[in-house]
mmCIF file with all atom_site columns, C-alpha atoms in Angstrom:
data_model
loop_
_atom_site.group_PDB
_atom_site.id
_atom_site.type_symbol
_atom_site.label_atom_id
_atom_site.label_alt_id
_atom_site.label_comp_id
_atom_site.label_asym_id
_atom_site.label_entity_id
_atom_site.label_seq_id
_atom_site.pdbx_PDB_ins_code
_atom_site.Cartn_x
_atom_site.Cartn_y
_atom_site.Cartn_z
_atom_site.occupancy
_atom_site.B_iso_or_equiv
_atom_site.pdbx_formal_charge
_atom_site.auth_seq_id
_atom_site.auth_comp_id
_atom_site.auth_asym_id
_atom_site.auth_atom_id
_atom_site.pdbx_PDB_model_num
ATOM 1   C CA . MET Y 1 1   ? 7.104   0.232   -0.323  1.00 0.00 ? 2   MET Y CA 1
ATOM 2   C CA . ARG Y 1 2   ? 9.175   2.954   0.538   1.00 0.00 ? 3   ARG Y CA 1
ATOM 3   C CA . SER Y 1 3   ? 9.957   3.354   4.431   1.00 0.00 ? 4   SER Y CA 1
ATOM 4   C CA . LEU Y 1 4   ? 8.391   6.452   6.042   1.00 0.00 ? 5   LEU Y CA 1
ATOM 5   C CA . ILE Y 1 5   ? 11.627  8.418   6.758   1.00 0.00 ? 6   ILE Y CA 1
ATOM 6   C CA . LEU Y 1 6   ? 11.832  12.028  5.912   1.00 0.00 ? 7   LEU Y CA 1
ATOM 7   C CA . CYS Y 1 7   ? 14.499  12.801  3.425   1.00 0.00 ? 8   CYS Y CA 1
ATOM 8   C CA . ARG Y 1 8   ? 16.451  15.985  3.012   1.00 0.00 ? 9   ARG Y CA 1
ATOM 9   C CA . GLU Y 1 9   ? 14.928  16.803  -0.240  1.00 0.00 ? 10  GLU Y CA 1
ATOM 10  C CA . ARG Y 1 10  ? 11.312  16.731  1.129   1.00 0.00 ? 11  ARG Y CA 1
ATOM 11  C CA . LEU Y 1 11  ? 12.342  18.906  3.969   1.00 0.00 ? 12  LEU Y CA 1
ATOM 12  C CA . ASN Y 1 12  ? 13.699  21.533  1.601   1.00 0.00 ? 13  ASN Y CA 1
ATOM 13  C CA . ARG Y 1 13  ? 10.347  21.220  -0.119  1.00 0.00 ? 14  ARG Y CA 1
ATOM 14  C CA . ILE Y 1 14  ? 8.248   21.726  3.073   1.00 0.00 ? 15  ILE Y CA 1
ATOM 15  C CA . LEU Y 1 15  ? 10.522  24.905  4.055   1.00 0.00 ? 16  LEU Y CA 1
ATOM 16  C CA . GLY Y 1 16  ? 10.085  26.356  0.699   1.00 0.00 ? 17  GLY Y CA 1
ATOM 17  C CA . ILE Y 1 17  ? 6.381   25.959  1.090   1.00 0.00 ? 18  ILE Y CA 1
ATOM 18  C CA . LEU Y 1 18  ? 6.533   27.686  4.394   1.00 0.00 ? 19  LEU Y CA 1
ATOM 19  C CA . ASP Y 1 19  ? 8.762   30.502  2.990   1.00 0.00 ? 20  ASP Y CA 1
ATOM 20  C CA . ARG Y 1 20  ? 6.303   31.303  0.251   1.00 0.00 ? 21  ARG Y CA 1
ATOM 21  C CA . ASN Y 1 21  ? 3.251   31.258  2.503   1.00 0.00 ? 22  ASN Y CA 1
ATOM 22  C CA . GLY Y 1 22  ? 4.783   33.663  5.343   1.00 0.00 ? 23  GLY Y CA 1
ATOM 23  C CA . GLY Y 1 23  ? 5.901   30.814  7.408   1.00 0.00 ? 24  GLY Y CA 1
ATOM 24  C CA . ILE Y 1 24  ? 2.440   29.190  8.301   1.00 0.00 ? 25  ILE Y CA 1
ATOM 25  C CA . VAL Y 1 25  ? 0.522   26.567  6.436   1.00 0.00 ? 26  VAL Y CA 1
ATOM 26  C CA . SER Y 1 26  ? -2.182  24.507  7.960   1.00 0.00 ? 27  SER Y CA 1
ATOM 27  C CA . LEU Y 1 27  ? -1.395  20.593  7.877   1.00 0.00 ? 28  LEU Y CA 1
ATOM 28  C CA . ARG Y 1 28  ? -4.657  20.233  5.643   1.00 0.00 ? 29  ARG Y CA 1
ATOM 29  C CA . ASP Y 1 29  ? -3.229  22.617  3.013   1.00 0.00 ? 30  ASP Y CA 1
ATOM 30  C CA . PHE Y 1 30  ? 0.123   20.804  3.030   1.00 0.00 ? 31  PHE Y CA 1
ATOM 31  C CA . TRP Y 1 31  ? -1.821  17.652  2.016   1.00 0.00 ? 32  TRP Y CA 1
ATOM 32  C CA . ARG Y 1 32  ? -4.392  19.142  -0.275  1.00 0.00 ? 33  ARG Y CA 1
ATOM 33  C CA . THR Y 1 33  ? -2.528  21.878  -2.127  1.00 0.00 ? 34  THR Y CA 1
ATOM 34  C CA . TYR Y 1 34  ? 1.069   20.686  -1.985  1.00 0.00 ? 35  TYR Y CA 1
ATOM 35  C CA . GLY Y 1 35  ? 0.887   16.857  -1.765  1.00 0.00 ? 36  GLY Y CA 1
ATOM 36  C CA . VAL Y 1 36  ? 2.894   16.767  1.504   1.00 0.00 ? 37  VAL Y CA 1
ATOM 37  C CA . HIS Y 1 37  ? 2.041   14.113  3.995   1.00 0.00 ? 38  HIS Y CA 1
ATOM 38  C CA . GLU Y 1 38  ? 1.115   14.646  7.693   1.00 0.00 ? 39  GLU Y CA 1
ATOM 39  C CA . TRP Y 1 39  ? 4.083   12.274  8.899   1.00 0.00 ? 40  TRP Y CA 1
ATOM 40  C CA . GLU Y 1 40  ? 6.485   14.212  6.720   1.00 0.00 ? 41  GLU Y CA 1
ATOM 41  C CA . VAL Y 1 41  ? 5.474   17.428  8.630   1.00 0.00 ? 42  VAL Y CA 1
ATOM 42  C CA . GLU Y 1 42  ? 5.643   15.664  11.883  1.00 0.00 ? 43  GLU Y CA 1
ATOM 43  C CA . GLN Y 1 43  ? 9.053   14.370  11.305  1.00 0.00 ? 44  GLN Y CA 1
ATOM 44  C CA . ALA Y 1 44  ? 10.226  17.787  10.363  1.00 0.00 ? 45  ALA Y CA 1
ATOM 45  C CA . ALA Y 1 45  ? 8.925   19.078  13.729  1.00 0.00 ? 46  ALA Y CA 1
ATOM 46  C CA . GLU Y 1 46  ? 10.704  16.264  15.726  1.00 0.00 ? 47  GLU Y CA 1
ATOM 47  C CA . LEU Y 1 47  ? 13.821  17.356  13.897  1.00 0.00 ? 48  LEU Y CA 1
ATOM 48  C CA . GLY Y 1 48  ? 13.338  20.985  15.078  1.00 0.00 ? 49  GLY Y CA 1
ATOM 49  C CA . TRP Y 1 49  ? 12.650  22.720  11.890  1.00 0.00 ? 50  TRP Y CA 1
ATOM 50  C CA . LEU Y 1 50  ? 9.113   23.756  12.628  1.00 0.00 ? 51  LEU Y CA 1
ATOM 51  C CA . ARG Y 1 51  ? 6.528   23.438  15.342  1.00 0.00 ? 52  ARG Y CA 1
ATOM 52  C CA . ILE Y 1 52  ? 2.877   22.269  15.044  1.00 0.00 ? 53  ILE Y CA 1
ATOM 53  C CA . VAL Y 1 53  ? 0.224   24.420  16.694  1.00 0.00 ? 54  VAL Y CA 1
ATOM 54  C CA . THR Y 1 54  ? -3.344  23.958  17.187  1.00 0.00 ? 55  THR Y CA 1
ATOM 55  C CA . ARG Y 1 55  ? -5.532  26.979  16.574  1.00 0.00 ? 56  ARG Y CA 1
ATOM 56  C CA . LYS Y 1 56  ? -8.869  26.951  18.365  1.00 0.00 ? 57  LYS Y CA 1
ATOM 57  C CA . PRO Y 1 57  ? -11.381 29.302  16.869  1.00 0.00 ? 58  PRO Y CA 1
ATOM 58  C CA . ARG Y 1 58  ? -14.165 30.665  18.934  1.00 0.00 ? 59  ARG Y CA 1
ATOM 59  C CA . VAL Y 1 59  ? -16.648 28.755  16.241  1.00 0.00 ? 60  VAL Y CA 1
ATOM 60  C CA . GLY Y 1 60  ? -15.717 25.720  14.494  1.00 0.00 ? 61  GLY Y CA 1
ATOM 61  C CA . ARG Y 1 61  ? -13.255 22.758  14.781  1.00 0.00 ? 62  ARG Y CA 1
ATOM 62  C CA . PRO Y 1 62  ? -9.453  23.160  15.732  1.00 0.00 ? 63  PRO Y CA 1
ATOM 63  C CA . SER Y 1 63  ? -6.859  23.380  13.029  1.00 0.00 ? 64  SER Y CA 1
ATOM 64  C CA . PHE Y 1 64  ? -3.366  22.183  13.098  1.00 0.00 ? 65  PHE Y CA 1
ATOM 65  C CA . VAL Y 1 65  ? -0.946  24.621  11.732  1.00 0.00 ? 66  VAL Y CA 1
ATOM 66  C CA . ALA Y 1 66  ? 2.958   24.439  10.935  1.00 0.00 ? 67  ALA Y CA 1
ATOM 67  C CA . GLU Y 1 67  ? 4.946   27.218  11.866  1.00 0.00 ? 68  GLU Y CA 1
ATOM 68  C CA . LYS Y 1 68  ? 8.472   27.661  10.750  1.00 0.00 ? 69  LYS Y CA 1
ATOM 69  C CA . LEU Y 1 69  ? 10.954  28.225  13.696  1.00 0.00 ? 70  LEU Y CA 1
ATOM 70  C CA . SER Y 1 70  ? 13.210  31.357  13.103  1.00 0.00 ? 71  SER Y CA 1
ATOM 71  C CA . GLU Y 1 71  ? 16.420  29.982  15.072  1.00 0.00 ? 72  GLU Y CA 1
ATOM 72  C CA . CYS Y 1 72  ? 17.201  26.391  13.924  1.00 0.00 ? 73  CYS Y CA 1
ATOM 73  C CA . GLU Y 1 73  ? 20.842  26.042  15.237  1.00 0.00 ? 74  GLU Y CA 1
ATOM 74  C CA . SER Y 1 74  ? 20.036  22.788  16.983  1.00 0.00 ? 75  SER Y CA 1
ATOM 75  C CA . ALA Y 1 75  ? 17.808  21.365  14.328  1.00 0.00 ? 76  ALA Y CA 1
ATOM 76  C CA . LYS Y 1 76  ? 19.112  17.958  12.667  1.00 0.00 ? 77  LYS Y CA 1
ATOM 77  C CA . LEU Y 1 77  ? 19.365  17.519  9.028   1.00 0.00 ? 78  LEU Y CA 1
ATOM 78  C CA . PRO Y 1 78  ? 17.830  14.465  7.782   1.00 0.00 ? 79  PRO Y CA 1
ATOM 79  C CA . PRO Y 1 79  ? 19.645  11.978  5.393   1.00 0.00 ? 80  PRO Y CA 1
ATOM 80  C CA . PHE Y 1 80  ? 19.392  12.361  1.483   1.00 0.00 ? 81  PHE Y CA 1
ATOM 81  C CA . ARG Y 1 81  ? 17.156  10.191  -0.427  1.00 0.00 ? 82  ARG Y CA 1
ATOM 82  C CA . CYS Y 1 82  ? 19.706  8.246   -1.897  1.00 0.00 ? 83  CYS Y CA 1
ATOM 83  C CA . GLN Y 1 83  ? 21.206  7.382   1.533   1.00 0.00 ? 84  GLN Y CA 1
ATOM 84  C CA . ILE Y 1 84  ? 17.936  5.670   2.694   1.00 0.00 ? 85  ILE Y CA 1
ATOM 85  C CA . PRO Y 1 85  ? 18.036  2.086   2.283   1.00 0.00 ? 86  PRO Y CA 1
ATOM 86  C CA . ARG Y 1 86  ? 15.349  0.677   -0.080  1.00 0.00 ? 87  ARG Y CA 1
ATOM 87  C CA . GLU Y 1 87  ? 13.027  -2.137  1.071   1.00 0.00 ? 88  GLU Y CA 1
ATOM 88  C CA . ILE Y 1 88  ? 12.750  -5.275  -0.806  1.00 0.00 ? 89  ILE Y CA 1
ATOM 89  C CA . SER Y 1 89  ? 9.317   -5.289  -2.945  1.00 0.00 ? 90  SER Y CA 1
ATOM 90  C CA . TYR Y 1 90  ? 6.745   -7.897  -1.767  1.00 0.00 ? 91  TYR Y CA 1
ATOM 91  C CA . ARG Y 1 91  ? 6.820   -9.453  -5.114  1.00 0.00 ? 92  ARG Y CA 1
ATOM 92  C CA . HIS Y 1 92  ? 10.473  -9.741  -5.389  1.00 0.00 ? 93  HIS Y CA 1
ATOM 93  C CA . GLU Y 1 93  ? 10.590  -11.427 -1.988  1.00 0.00 ? 94  GLU Y CA 1
ATOM 94  C CA . ARG Y 1 94  ? 7.866   -13.823 -2.867  1.00 0.00 ? 95  ARG Y CA 1
ATOM 95  C CA . PHE Y 1 95  ? 9.821   -14.785 -6.076  1.00 0.00 ? 96  PHE Y CA 1
ATOM 96  C CA . ALA Y 1 96  ? 12.870  -15.219 -4.221  1.00 0.00 ? 97  ALA Y CA 1
ATOM 97  C CA . MET Y 1 97  ? 10.998  -17.679 -1.812  1.00 0.00 ? 98  MET Y CA 1
ATOM 98  C CA . GLU Y 1 98  ? 9.256   -19.570 -4.509  1.00 0.00 ? 99  GLU Y CA 1
ATOM 99  C CA . SER Y 1 99  ? 12.436  -19.984 -6.546  1.00 0.00 ? 100 SER Y CA 1
ATOM 100 C CA . VAL Y 1 100 ? 14.139  -21.486 -3.458  1.00 0.00 ? 101 VAL Y CA 1
ATOM 101 C CA . ASN Y 1 101 ? 11.089  -23.717 -2.554  1.00 0.00 ? 102 ASN Y CA 1
ATOM 102 C CA . THR Y 1 102 ? 10.145  -25.013 -6.202  1.00 0.00 ? 103 THR Y CA 1
ATOM 103 C CA . MET Y 1 103 ? 11.102  -28.135 -7.118  1.00 0.00 ? 104 MET Y CA 1
ATOM 104 C CA . PRO Y 1 104 ? 11.877  -28.877 -10.806 1.00 0.00 ? 105 PRO Y CA 1
ATOM 105 C CA . GLY Y 1 105 ? 9.584   -31.097 -12.808 1.00 0.00 ? 106 GLY Y CA 1
ATOM 106 C CA . GLY Y 1 106 ? 5.961   -31.050 -13.627 1.00 0.00 ? 107 GLY Y CA 1
ATOM 107 C CA . CYS Y 1 107 ? 3.015   -33.170 -12.988 1.00 0.00 ? 108 CYS Y CA 1
ATOM 108 C CA . PHE Y 1 108 ? 2.764   -34.780 -16.192 1.00 0.00 ? 109 PHE Y CA 1
ATOM 109 C CA . GLY Y 1 109 ? 6.605   -35.646 -16.442 1.00 0.00 ? 110 GLY Y CA 1
ATOM 110 C CA . PHE Y 1 110 ? 7.950   -32.805 -18.492 1.00 0.00 ? 111 PHE Y CA 1
ATOM 111 C CA . LYS Y 1 111 ? 10.520  -30.497 -16.701 1.00 0.00 ? 112 LYS Y CA 1
ATOM 112 C CA . MET Y 1 112 ? 9.825   -26.755 -15.988 1.00 0.00 ? 113 MET Y CA 1
ATOM 113 C CA . ALA Y 1 113 ? 12.704  -24.648 -15.083 1.00 0.00 ? 114 ALA Y CA 1
ATOM 114 C CA . THR Y 1 114 ? 12.531  -23.543 -11.490 1.00 0.00 ? 115 THR Y CA 1
ATOM 115 C CA . ARG Y 1 115 ? 12.973  -19.882 -11.981 1.00 0.00 ? 116 ARG Y CA 1
ATOM 116 C CA . VAL Y 1 116 ? 10.485  -19.780 -14.706 1.00 0.00 ? 117 VAL Y CA 1
ATOM 117 C CA . HIS Y 1 117 ? 7.928   -21.742 -12.443 1.00 0.00 ? 118 HIS Y CA 1
ATOM 118 C CA . ALA Y 1 118 ? 8.415   -19.450 -9.713  1.00 0.00 ? 119 ALA Y CA 1
ATOM 119 C CA . TYR Y 1 119 ? 8.043   -16.342 -11.807 1.00 0.00 ? 120 TYR Y CA 1
ATOM 120 C CA . LEU Y 1 120 ? 4.881   -17.741 -13.276 1.00 0.00 ? 121 LEU Y CA 1
ATOM 121 C CA . ARG Y 1 121 ? 3.490   -18.375 -9.716  1.00 0.00 ? 122 ARG Y CA 1
ATOM 122 C CA . VAL Y 1 122 ? 4.363   -14.733 -8.606  1.00 0.00 ? 123 VAL Y CA 1
ATOM 123 C CA . PHE Y 1 123 ? 3.406   -12.990 -11.979 1.00 0.00 ? 124 PHE Y CA 1
ATOM 124 C CA . PRO Y 1 124 ? 0.569   -15.161 -13.142 1.00 0.00 ? 125 PRO Y CA 1
ATOM 125 C CA . TYR Y 1 125 ? -0.365  -12.749 -16.018 1.00 0.00 ? 126 TYR Y CA 1
ATOM 126 C CA . ALA Y 1 126 ? 2.875   -13.095 -18.121 1.00 0.00 ? 127 ALA Y CA 1
ATOM 127 C CA . LYS Y 1 127 ? 2.371   -12.834 -21.714 1.00 0.00 ? 128 LYS Y CA 1
ATOM 128 C CA . SER Y 1 128 ? 4.334   -15.670 -22.945 1.00 0.00 ? 129 SER Y CA 1
ATOM 129 C CA . ARG Y 1 129 ? 6.900   -18.286 -21.447 1.00 0.00 ? 130 ARG Y CA 1
ATOM 130 C CA . ALA Y 1 130 ? 9.834   -16.878 -23.146 1.00 0.00 ? 131 ALA Y CA 1
ATOM 131 C CA . GLY Y 1 131 ? 9.089   -13.365 -21.644 1.00 0.00 ? 132 GLY Y CA 1
ATOM 132 C CA . ALA Y 1 132 ? 8.398   -14.947 -18.208 1.00 0.00 ? 133 ALA Y CA 1
ATOM 133 C CA . CYS Y 1 133 ? 11.944  -16.594 -18.593 1.00 0.00 ? 134 CYS Y CA 1
ATOM 134 C CA . ALA Y 1 134 ? 13.618  -13.519 -19.411 1.00 0.00 ? 135 ALA Y CA 1
ATOM 135 C CA . SER Y 1 135 ? 12.008  -11.662 -16.706 1.00 0.00 ? 136 SER Y CA 1
ATOM 136 C CA . ALA Y 1 136 ? 13.122  -14.399 -14.036 1.00 0.00 ? 137 ALA Y CA 1
ATOM 137 C CA . ASN Y 1 137 ? 16.589  -14.229 -15.496 1.00 0.00 ? 138 ASN Y CA 1
ATOM 138 C CA . ARG Y 1 138 ? 16.577  -10.252 -15.064 1.00 0.00 ? 139 ARG Y CA 1
ATOM 139 C CA . LEU Y 1 139 ? 15.027  -10.769 -11.514 1.00 0.00 ? 140 LEU Y CA 1
ATOM 140 C CA . MET Y 1 140 ? 17.814  -13.147 -10.630 1.00 0.00 ? 141 MET Y CA 1
ATOM 141 C CA . LYS Y 1 141 ? 20.551  -10.710 -11.367 1.00 0.00 ? 142 LYS Y CA 1
ATOM 142 C CA . ARG Y 1 142 ? 19.037  -8.121  -8.917  1.00 0.00 ? 143 ARG Y CA 1
ATOM 143 C CA . ARG Y 1 143 ? 20.867  -7.896  -5.613  1.00 0.00 ? 144 ARG Y CA 1
ATOM 144 C CA . ASP Y 1 144 ? 17.805  -7.688  -3.385  1.00 0.00 ? 145 ASP Y CA 1
ATOM 145 C CA . VAL Y 1 145 ? 16.430  -10.968 -4.880  1.00 0.00 ? 146 VAL Y CA 1
ATOM 146 C CA . ARG Y 1 146 ? 19.769  -12.640 -4.512  1.00 0.00 ? 147 ARG Y CA 1
ATOM 147 C CA . MET Y 1 147 ? 20.048  -11.735 -0.967  1.00 0.00 ? 148 MET Y CA 1
ATOM 148 C CA . ALA Y 1 148 ? 16.465  -12.624 -0.176  1.00 0.00 ? 149 ALA Y CA 1
ATOM 149 C CA . ARG Y 1 149 ? 17.167  -16.206 -1.868  1.00 0.00 ? 150 ARG Y CA 1
ATOM 150 C CA . LEU Y 1 150 ? 20.339  -16.304 0.487   1.00 0.00 ? 151 LEU Y CA 1
ATOM 151 C CA . TRP Y 1 151 ? 18.126  -15.788 3.454   1.00 0.00 ? 152 TRP Y CA 1
ATOM 152 C CA . PHE Y 1 152 ? 15.470  -18.150 2.628   1.00 0.00 ? 153 PHE Y CA 1
ATOM 153 C CA . GLN Y 1 153 ? 18.077  -20.951 1.819   1.00 0.00 ? 154 GLN Y CA 1
ATOM 154 C CA . ARG Y 1 154 ? 20.282  -20.286 4.963   1.00 0.00 ? 155 ARG Y CA 1
ATOM 155 C CA . THR Y 1 155 ? 17.384  -19.870 7.529   1.00 0.00 ? 156 THR Y CA 1
ATOM 156 C CA . THR Y 1 156 ? 15.812  -23.174 6.609   1.00 0.00 ? 157 THR Y CA 1
ATOM 157 C CA . GLN Y 1 157 ? 18.684  -24.790 8.596   1.00 0.00 ? 158 GLN Y CA 1
ATOM 158 C CA . VAL Y 1 158 ? 17.744  -22.563 11.749  1.00 0.00 ? 159 VAL Y CA 1
ATOM 159 C CA . ARG Y 1 159 ? 15.030  -24.152 13.905  1.00 0.00 ? 160 ARG Y CA 1
ATOM 160 C CA . ASN Y 1 160 ? 13.648  -20.889 15.337  1.00 0.00 ? 161 ASN Y CA 1
ATOM 161 C CA . PHE Y 1 161 ? 11.941  -18.919 12.459  1.00 0.00 ? 162 PHE Y CA 1
ATOM 162 C CA . GLU Y 1 162 ? 12.197  -15.308 12.440  1.00 0.00 ? 163 GLU Y CA 1
ATOM 163 C CA . PRO Y 1 163 ? 10.793  -12.719 9.845   1.00 0.00 ? 164 PRO Y CA 1
ATOM 164 C CA . MET Y 1 164 ? 13.008  -11.721 6.962   1.00 0.00 ? 165 MET Y CA 1
ATOM 165 C CA . PRO Y 1 165 ? 14.535  -8.240  7.474   1.00 0.00 ? 166 PRO Y CA 1
ATOM 166 C CA . VAL Y 1 166 ? 13.203  -5.665  4.884   1.00 0.00 ? 167 VAL Y CA 1
ATOM 167 C CA . THR Y 1 167 ? 16.402  -4.282  3.520   1.00 0.00 ? 168 THR Y CA 1
ATOM 168 C CA . VAL Y 1 168 ? 19.612  -5.858  1.893   1.00 0.00 ? 169 VAL Y CA 1
ATOM 169 C CA . ASP Y 1 169 ? 21.899  -4.415  4.351   1.00 0.00 ? 170 ASP Y CA 1
ATOM 170 C CA . ALA Y 1 170 ? 19.750  -5.728  7.318   1.00 0.00 ? 171 ALA Y CA 1
ATOM 171 C CA . ILE Y 1 171 ? 19.633  -9.157  5.819   1.00 0.00 ? 172 ILE Y CA 1
ATOM 172 C CA . ILE Y 1 172 ? 23.549  -9.351  5.522   1.00 0.00 ? 173 ILE Y CA 1
ATOM 173 C CA . HIS Y 1 173 ? 23.835  -8.289  9.049   1.00 0.00 ? 174 HIS Y CA 1
ATOM 174 C CA . ARG Y 1 174 ? 21.384  -10.736 10.437  1.00 0.00 ? 175 ARG Y CA 1
ATOM 175 C CA . LEU Y 1 175 ? 23.031  -13.435 8.427   1.00 0.00 ? 176 LEU Y CA 1
ATOM 176 C CA . ARG Y 1 176 ? 26.404  -12.531 9.872   1.00 0.00 ? 177 ARG Y CA 1
ATOM 177 C CA . GLU Y 1 177 ? 25.216  -12.457 13.427  1.00 0.00 ? 178 GLU Y CA 1
ATOM 178 C CA . LEU Y 1 178 ? 23.573  -15.926 13.044  1.00 0.00 ? 179 LEU Y CA 1
ATOM 179 C CA . GLY Y 1 179 ? 26.940  -17.193 11.588  1.00 0.00 ? 180 GLY Y CA 1
ATOM 180 C CA . LEU Y 1 180 ? 25.355  -18.379 8.218   1.00 0.00 ? 181 LEU Y CA 1
ATOM 181 C CA . LEU Y 1 181 ? 27.265  -15.870 5.999   1.00 0.00 ? 182 LEU Y CA 1
#
């Protein structure tokens, strides 16, 4: 899952929507008409590009409206989408853990490859064993899976358990802090 950080492309979209609608759009219209989440508008307001105002009519419920600010000299720009680190997928993390913890050898004496066995545990609806083998090898080449495997291999030596960081750079940083890299 992508982290909830506003990127510059989404900020430009929000500002473009506000420009087309005269500088004022309700948060409900942002979501229902344009598919812009409320947290994106709130983060744009925190950065100083717009402000969120509560409109209270005489009759009915109040509505939240986003207004574009005319003077934005002190507003900060969010990072580009490519600069936001991607989180490791839950399935990739689970595959890395299974591939480290799985022992080769089956219950009837025939040996099963560790990677394929781990892949079949995480992705049980694989069409064939050969496809599972190819997919497992493809996953092993990914940088996030390699770092997650390294995390699970190295942190078994440390006594106090801590949750795995969610990005590759955070894993590398934490392993260096622990002196395991």
